[in-house]
XYZ file of C-alpha atoms in Angstrom:
529
model
C -29.098 1.376 14.393
C -27.243 -1.508 15.940
C -23.712 -0.708 17.097
C -20.966 -3.280 17.293
C -19.144 -2.459 20.558
C -15.863 -4.260 21.100
C -13.832 -3.982 24.313
C -10.215 -4.995 23.956
C -6.979 -3.734 25.381
C -8.398 -0.348 26.352
C -11.831 -1.508 27.547
C -10.976 -1.827 31.224
C -9.264 1.555 31.166
C -12.416 3.148 29.773
C -14.537 1.718 32.578
C -12.085 2.841 35.269
C -11.232 6.304 33.980
C -14.261 7.583 32.116
C -16.262 8.929 35.045
C -13.372 10.648 36.817
C -11.880 12.351 33.790
C -15.035 14.062 32.539
C -16.734 13.693 29.183
C -14.711 11.605 26.748
C -13.874 13.126 23.414
C -16.186 11.951 20.649
C -14.324 11.103 17.452
C -15.772 9.882 14.163
C -13.493 7.926 11.829
C -14.707 7.445 8.271
C -13.215 4.299 6.758
C -12.292 0.958 8.317
C -9.131 0.164 6.365
C -5.519 0.443 7.470
C -5.731 4.202 8.111
C -9.050 4.062 9.974
C -8.080 1.146 12.193
C -4.725 2.771 12.962
C -6.401 6.083 13.791
C -8.669 4.400 16.328
C -5.882 2.301 17.838
C -3.318 5.066 18.168
C -5.862 7.629 19.395
C -6.553 5.489 22.428
C -2.880 4.663 22.912
C -1.895 8.349 22.811
C -4.657 9.408 25.221
C -4.003 6.665 27.758
C -0.250 7.164 27.490
C -0.716 10.807 28.487
C -3.040 9.992 31.371
C -6.198 11.236 29.649
C -9.580 9.570 29.342
C -9.971 7.302 26.312
C -12.113 8.708 23.522
C -15.531 7.523 22.436
C -14.686 6.472 18.874
C -17.144 5.538 16.141
C -15.785 3.976 12.937
C -18.032 4.106 9.866
C -17.295 1.571 7.124
C -19.487 1.307 4.036
C -18.514 -2.310 3.320
C -19.599 -5.253 5.444
C -16.029 -5.985 6.472
C -12.979 -4.311 7.970
C -9.702 -3.947 6.100
C -10.386 -1.690 3.123
C -7.942 -2.723 0.419
C -6.618 -5.460 2.710
C -9.034 -8.141 1.547
C -8.432 -11.885 1.389
C -10.017 -14.853 -0.341
C -9.697 -18.619 -0.383
C -10.449 -21.608 -2.552
C -10.672 -25.324 -1.745
C -8.587 -27.429 -4.068
C -7.515 -31.047 -3.762
C -8.453 -31.245 -0.069
C -6.502 -28.138 0.916
C -7.451 -24.511 1.543
C -5.513 -22.015 -0.544
C -5.433 -18.446 0.781
C -4.710 -15.378 -1.322
C -4.670 -11.616 -0.897
C -7.095 -9.860 -3.227
C -5.822 -6.416 -2.292
C -2.903 -5.174 -0.192
C -0.799 -8.296 -0.137
C 2.416 -7.862 1.828
C 4.632 -5.701 4.023
C 8.348 -5.765 4.737
C 10.423 -6.351 7.826
C 11.191 -2.636 8.280
C 7.462 -1.899 8.721
C 7.549 -1.538 12.490
C 3.836 -0.972 13.011
C 2.537 -3.952 11.050
C 5.255 -6.390 12.083
C 5.102 -5.310 15.729
C 1.309 -5.414 15.951
C 1.116 -8.797 14.223
C 3.385 -10.190 16.930
C 1.530 -8.349 19.691
C -1.752 -9.866 18.521
C -0.175 -13.341 18.154
C -0.851 -13.476 14.437
C 1.268 -15.822 12.304
C 3.623 -14.112 9.866
C 4.347 -16.027 6.674
C 6.907 -15.502 3.992
C 4.939 -13.836 1.204
C 2.932 -15.249 -0.549
C 1.161 -16.897 2.372
C -0.861 -19.303 0.244
C -0.728 -22.284 2.593
C -0.628 -20.349 5.870
C 1.863 -21.387 8.512
C 3.249 -24.099 6.239
C 5.062 -21.387 4.285
C 6.325 -19.468 7.296
C 9.850 -18.114 7.117
C 11.812 -15.021 6.229
C 12.678 -14.605 2.577
C 12.969 -11.732 0.147
C 10.098 -10.265 -1.847
C 8.577 -12.375 -4.580
C 10.060 -10.075 -7.208
C 13.508 -10.022 -5.633
C 16.319 -10.053 -8.177
C 17.029 -13.633 -9.150
C 13.398 -14.747 -9.002
C 11.604 -13.184 -11.952
C 11.088 -13.310 -15.670
C 10.549 -10.387 -18.030
C 8.290 -11.740 -20.764
C 7.430 -9.939 -24.011
C 4.053 -11.089 -25.386
C 4.747 -9.467 -28.765
C 7.920 -11.332 -29.695
C 8.737 -14.941 -30.508
C 7.175 -17.280 -33.019
C 4.665 -18.662 -30.507
C 3.479 -15.220 -29.382
C 5.797 -14.576 -26.495
C 9.420 -14.888 -25.429
C 11.683 -14.101 -22.490
C 13.567 -10.828 -22.458
C 15.459 -11.896 -19.362
C 15.031 -14.610 -16.728
C 16.558 -14.784 -13.282
C 16.267 -17.760 -10.935
C 16.989 -17.516 -7.232
C 18.285 -21.103 -7.151
C 21.333 -20.158 -9.243
C 22.688 -17.038 -7.583
C 26.255 -17.336 -8.842
C 25.154 -17.802 -12.426
C 22.638 -14.977 -12.119
C 25.285 -12.663 -10.676
C 27.419 -13.215 -13.763
C 24.413 -12.604 -15.991
C 23.719 -9.340 -14.147
C 27.317 -8.240 -14.620
C 27.165 -8.984 -18.329
C 23.706 -7.579 -19.033
C 23.920 -4.372 -17.009
C 27.583 -3.560 -17.326
C 28.547 -4.297 -13.735
C 26.862 -3.784 -10.364
C 27.361 -0.027 -10.024
C 23.902 0.933 -11.303
C 22.101 -1.472 -8.985
C 24.246 -0.330 -6.067
C 23.292 3.316 -6.687
C 19.604 2.405 -6.870
C 19.898 0.561 -3.565
C 21.705 3.495 -1.936
C 18.940 5.914 -2.988
C 16.320 3.482 -1.717
C 18.089 3.132 1.619
C 18.314 6.910 1.992
C 14.574 7.350 1.481
C 13.657 4.395 3.687
C 15.947 5.773 6.381
C 14.116 9.111 6.315
C 10.755 7.376 6.521
C 12.048 5.451 9.534
C 12.441 8.797 11.316
C 8.673 8.696 11.784
C 8.953 5.985 14.421
C 11.489 8.034 16.381
C 9.176 11.053 16.194
C 6.394 9.090 17.869
C 8.664 8.441 20.843
C 9.552 12.125 21.242
C 6.605 14.325 22.288
C 8.760 17.401 21.703
C 8.764 16.635 17.985
C 5.027 17.074 17.782
C 2.864 16.289 14.781
C 2.984 18.009 11.400
C 0.175 20.109 9.953
C 0.823 19.392 6.258
C 2.600 16.882 4.046
C 5.093 19.571 3.060
C 5.814 19.880 6.774
C 6.294 16.112 6.968
C 9.012 16.050 4.280
C 10.594 19.371 5.293
C 13.446 17.614 7.129
C 13.714 14.723 4.647
C 15.739 15.969 1.654
C 15.936 12.622 -0.154
C 12.181 12.161 0.034
C 11.671 15.725 -1.203
C 13.916 15.199 -4.213
C 12.201 11.907 -5.040
C 8.779 13.552 -5.192
C 9.684 16.064 -7.897
C 10.626 13.766 -10.756
C 9.615 10.592 -12.472
C 11.770 7.608 -11.628
C 13.280 7.742 -15.127
C 14.182 11.450 -14.759
C 15.599 10.978 -11.286
C 17.758 7.952 -12.035
C 18.914 9.178 -15.466
C 20.137 12.521 -14.122
C 23.821 13.287 -13.779
C 23.492 12.846 -10.014
C 22.647 9.142 -10.457
C 23.493 8.112 -14.050
C 21.635 4.799 -13.942
C 21.745 2.861 -17.211
C 18.505 2.680 -19.146
C 18.502 -1.101 -19.457
C 18.583 -1.683 -15.686
C 15.996 1.061 -15.258
C 13.617 -0.553 -17.766
C 14.170 -4.166 -16.776
C 14.651 -4.012 -13.011
C 13.278 -0.770 -11.547
C 10.290 -0.639 -13.887
C 9.570 -4.282 -13.125
C 9.245 -3.369 -9.439
C 7.050 -0.299 -10.054
C 4.748 -2.261 -12.393
C 4.267 -4.955 -9.748
C 3.721 -2.495 -6.879
C 1.881 0.400 -8.503
C 1.084 -0.652 -12.103
C 2.991 2.437 -13.236
C 6.108 2.608 -15.391
C 9.302 4.480 -14.557
C 8.419 7.170 -17.111
C 5.259 8.031 -15.160
C 5.706 7.120 -11.477
C 7.552 9.481 -9.161
C 10.953 8.403 -7.883
C 9.480 7.920 -4.408
C 7.257 5.152 -5.787
C 10.318 3.519 -7.326
C 12.248 3.644 -4.041
C 9.349 2.091 -2.128
C 8.945 -0.587 -4.801
C 12.636 -1.436 -4.662
C 12.656 -1.559 -0.842
C 11.203 -5.069 -0.959
C 14.017 -6.225 -3.240
C 16.406 -6.542 -0.315
C 14.092 -7.025 2.672
C 11.935 -9.854 3.983
C 8.358 -9.773 2.665
C 5.518 -10.956 4.909
C 1.803 -11.640 4.933
C -0.452 -12.636 7.827
C -1.629 -16.251 7.720
C -5.342 -16.171 7.044
C -5.333 -12.619 5.711
C -3.777 -9.225 6.384
C -7.206 -7.797 7.252
C -6.927 -9.490 10.660
C -4.399 -6.855 11.727
C -6.965 -4.100 11.334
C -9.772 -6.020 13.002
C -7.513 -6.570 16.017
C -6.544 -2.898 16.092
C -10.186 -1.867 16.191
C -10.994 -4.475 18.835
C -8.190 -3.117 20.992
C -9.409 0.457 20.562
C -12.895 -0.373 21.929
C -14.334 1.531 18.967
C -17.989 1.385 18.012
C -17.798 -0.126 14.512
C -20.651 0.582 12.070
C -20.398 -1.816 9.118
C -22.438 -1.382 5.954
C -22.811 2.306 6.815
C -22.220 5.057 4.270
C -21.340 8.550 5.456
C -22.495 11.129 2.930
C -22.126 14.472 4.703
C -20.030 16.190 7.377
C -21.097 19.650 8.554
C -20.511 21.852 11.564
C -23.021 21.156 14.309
C -25.789 23.703 14.710
C -26.284 25.581 17.967
C -23.624 26.695 20.396
C -21.370 23.662 20.024
C -18.085 23.641 18.121
C -18.305 20.085 16.847
C -19.508 18.318 13.708
C -22.595 16.455 12.563
C -21.948 13.274 10.599
C -24.870 12.124 8.441
C -24.980 8.521 7.299
C -27.237 5.785 5.968
C -27.557 2.105 6.747
C -30.111 -0.404 5.407
C -31.954 2.415 3.701
C -32.371 4.462 6.885
C -30.746 7.871 7.396
C -29.326 9.060 10.713
C -26.848 11.561 12.130
C -24.527 11.844 15.129
C -22.503 14.700 16.606
C -18.756 14.526 17.264
C -15.997 16.786 18.498
C -13.705 15.807 15.612
C -13.877 13.792 12.404
C -10.988 11.887 10.840
C -11.534 11.001 7.190
C -9.545 7.795 6.692
C -11.098 6.810 3.359
C -9.762 8.236 0.066
C -11.793 11.425 -0.424
C -11.726 11.235 -4.239
C -13.474 7.845 -4.027
C -15.706 8.306 -0.977
C -18.679 10.207 -2.456
C -18.585 12.257 0.728
C -19.356 15.953 1.130
C -17.306 17.808 3.739
C -18.617 21.305 4.558
C -18.835 23.279 1.299
C -17.116 20.636 -0.832
C -14.053 22.772 -1.584
C -11.762 20.483 0.383
C -12.659 17.547 -1.859
C -11.270 19.553 -4.758
C -8.085 20.205 -2.787
C -7.755 16.452 -2.166
C -8.304 15.446 -5.799
C -6.129 12.598 -7.062
C -6.294 10.193 -10.005
C -6.413 6.525 -9.018
C -5.185 3.457 -10.888
C -7.979 1.053 -11.775
C -6.575 -2.443 -11.395
C -8.094 -5.799 -12.271
C -6.805 -8.672 -10.141
C -7.623 -12.197 -11.323
C -6.945 -15.493 -9.576
C -7.017 -18.712 -11.542
C -6.182 -22.399 -11.158
C -5.091 -24.232 -14.250
C -2.229 -25.061 -16.597
C -0.246 -22.289 -18.277
C 0.548 -22.489 -21.995
C 4.001 -23.989 -22.424
C 4.379 -22.496 -25.903
C 4.069 -18.963 -24.515
C 6.269 -19.517 -21.455
C 8.952 -21.920 -22.671
C 11.467 -23.532 -20.337
C 14.995 -22.272 -20.736
C 17.790 -24.368 -22.210
C 18.221 -26.314 -18.959
C 14.510 -27.188 -18.798
C 13.959 -25.175 -15.635
C 10.585 -24.369 -14.174
C 8.935 -20.992 -14.610
C 9.993 -18.111 -12.392
C 7.370 -17.343 -9.749
C 6.885 -13.787 -11.081
C 6.338 -12.995 -14.762
C 6.209 -9.323 -15.754
C 5.651 -7.713 -19.144
C 7.905 -4.874 -20.390
C 7.155 -1.234 -19.623
C 4.229 0.354 -21.504
C 2.817 -3.137 -22.166
C -0.705 -3.688 -20.834
C -1.861 -6.788 -22.725
C -2.424 -9.532 -21.751
C -1.343 -8.440 -18.245
C 1.091 -6.328 -16.264
C 2.299 -9.196 -14.107
C 1.463 -12.794 -13.279
C 2.679 -14.435 -10.077
C 2.536 -18.146 -9.338
C 1.225 -18.498 -5.784
C 1.307 -22.292 -5.541
C 2.113 -25.458 -7.510
C -0.776 -27.844 -6.929
C 0.189 -31.313 -8.158
C 3.212 -33.544 -8.392
C 4.016 -32.497 -11.933
C 3.754 -28.835 -10.963
C 5.992 -29.247 -7.937
C 8.703 -30.742 -10.110
C 8.608 -28.089 -12.815
C 6.147 -25.437 -11.706
C 3.966 -24.395 -14.628
C 5.682 -26.747 -17.092
C 4.681 -30.137 -18.490
C 1.054 -29.804 -17.450
C 1.689 -28.669 -13.890
C -1.387 -27.136 -12.221
C -0.803 -23.757 -10.603
C -2.649 -21.058 -8.674
C -1.811 -17.653 -10.137
C -2.542 -14.015 -9.402
C -2.733 -11.664 -12.385
C -2.626 -7.841 -12.368
C -4.009 -6.159 -15.477
C -5.422 -2.817 -16.545
C -8.428 -4.466 -18.197
C -10.205 -7.794 -17.633
C -7.668 -10.452 -18.549
C -8.356 -13.058 -21.228
C -7.201 -16.208 -19.437
C -7.420 -18.222 -22.654
C -4.551 -16.085 -23.876
C -2.143 -17.541 -21.278
C -3.761 -20.773 -20.023
C -4.041 -24.109 -21.759
C -6.704 -25.104 -19.215
C -8.578 -23.130 -16.532
C -10.274 -25.013 -13.690
C -11.329 -22.083 -11.489
C -11.153 -18.301 -11.541
C -12.146 -15.219 -9.554
C -11.758 -11.531 -10.403
C -11.945 -8.221 -8.574
C -11.541 -4.612 -9.651
C -9.921 -1.981 -7.409
C -9.213 1.704 -7.482
C -5.993 0.475 -6.021
C -3.766 3.502 -5.346
C -3.182 7.011 -6.681
C -1.163 7.690 -9.764
C 2.099 8.831 -8.247
C 2.712 11.844 -10.439
C 5.880 13.871 -9.828
C 5.301 17.249 -8.236
C 6.979 19.225 -10.995
C 4.244 18.158 -13.402
C 6.578 18.500 -16.391
C 9.258 16.582 -18.225
C 12.811 16.892 -16.963
C 14.416 19.419 -19.292
C 18.082 19.375 -18.259
C 19.414 15.806 -17.792
C 22.979 17.146 -17.562
C 22.176 19.018 -14.358
C 22.696 17.448 -10.943
C 20.166 19.819 -9.340
C 17.254 17.581 -8.299
C 14.900 20.365 -7.145
C 12.458 22.570 -8.989
C 10.402 25.610 -8.050
C 7.094 24.220 -9.335
C 5.171 22.970 -6.290
C 1.664 21.662 -6.976
C -0.393 21.618 -3.802
C -0.517 18.413 -1.830
C -3.843 17.331 -0.295
C -4.478 19.082 3.042
C -4.507 17.360 6.418
C -6.705 19.918 8.195
C -9.997 20.215 6.338
C -11.612 22.402 8.991
C -11.199 23.613 12.570
C -13.852 24.989 14.897
C -13.796 26.510 18.379
C -10.646 27.358 20.282
C -9.336 23.818 20.720
C -8.449 20.935 18.449
C -11.967 20.174 17.214
C -11.794 19.759 13.474
C -12.020 17.601 10.390
C -8.772 15.872 9.409
C -7.769 13.883 6.324
C -5.307 10.982 6.424
C -5.358 9.889 2.779
C -3.280 12.710 1.353
C -0.119 10.764 2.135
C -1.116 8.319 -0.604
C -0.116 10.944 -3.165
C 3.469 10.597 -1.881
C 3.422 6.794 -1.864
C 0.908 4.164 -0.876
C 1.438 1.187 1.446
C -0.413 -0.300 4.392
C 2.398 0.796 6.704
C 2.533 4.379 5.458
C -1.205 4.679 6.064
C -0.751 3.623 9.697
C 2.109 6.111 10.085
C 0.027 8.889 8.510
C -2.936 8.055 10.762
C -0.779 8.141 13.881
C 0.572 11.589 13.045
C -2.894 12.926 12.156
C -4.307 11.578 15.416
C -1.671 13.467 17.397
C -2.554 16.657 15.539
C -6.282 16.093 16.065
C -5.987 15.264 19.765
C -3.319 17.687 20.932
C -2.922 20.302 18.236
C 0.816 19.791 18.177
C 2.688 20.722 15.053
C 6.171 21.656 13.979
C 6.624 25.281 13.020
């Protein structure tokens, strides 16, 4: 088997230190997405930072590319290259790992969406920020669709008055923002933990949230239960039209199903800058792997992880590439791919059952063409379409959301999507979308299907039965996926799972944070009692 060996930031250190420090640890990482790349990068950073020899790391990725759900595409149109994110599309300014590493690697950050690369660079709010969206009901109106509410960022003063009128003041939105800030603040503790060796790593996800009361509370209830409780008293209209809009765009889950944590994370982008990397977010993870000097095995499927035979205390990883089977031995294995989707057997298979999670199947469709003006009418002032169009909660047809990534001709630039303007759009739907339903003319299209992220079920597993109570905790505690799948010997050799954090919430940044904590546990055995 051919190995792709890349020497980056840590390469020289490996050559200088390897012989003097004894045999390097051998670590297998299964999955080359955000979690796998972060595990390789931070493993080397932690080892070198503590004066130890860098590890010999092998990353196994079944696809022929790095990035996992960070996957980009492009199309040539009218003598210009249009870029788009097929999968994980953006991150926010508070994401210290992704923002910091993008700058470290000299990658260009664009204001999301980064359709035209550096030409759109800047720092603006998320595409679904309040004041820049339309809630569109496909089942009302004589033409087969009408606006429930429209907000335009260009008219902030007018929109502020509309918000006051429609939602009975700003108190509800303020309380939502406060809850979001509390949860984001607790997540930000993770970065401080990395700078304090005394804090150690955690051995379970319950351990991770043990000192984060707002995150704990948010995991036990649906967003609707949490915000409608006496402790928050958020009005139903704002919940359905604003919070649910954000959760449908981020996780394709409505407020009556998604946990409150998912709602907080979705709303975090409402008041923060949203970024993409020019040319594709996947470049971040390629650079991380390059810097780690990992051996990267593309197009390689791992199907089995077992304890090594003989006197060793390590693990044998069996894999296949180009129809040929092979195996390698490692001290530790970090599973950075979602176990429920990996078709991977670990030891006796019991741990896969412990890691079970239901995933959302999402269809993402890109198209260039002209939208139907009868379905998406201009408002009374003749304004252009909002850049983000979302259907109401529990509506799945013809789509969950449609975002306009670029206006492609002079007519479109004047009134984007109106009067025959040609646009590039991105559509999220739960089934293959019928473009004829929303387009007057389609010139180009491309589709992809993802098992995008877990269904973020609340941990209580039951409906909230006492809305008059301000107590946000319950005794029911369904098990969270384990981090430690196995340990062998007297040291830290073991099999570790990163992807369980996705059952709390799922972002590129949270996967890098989870990987960094798991690496510390795998390398040093540190954990908080």
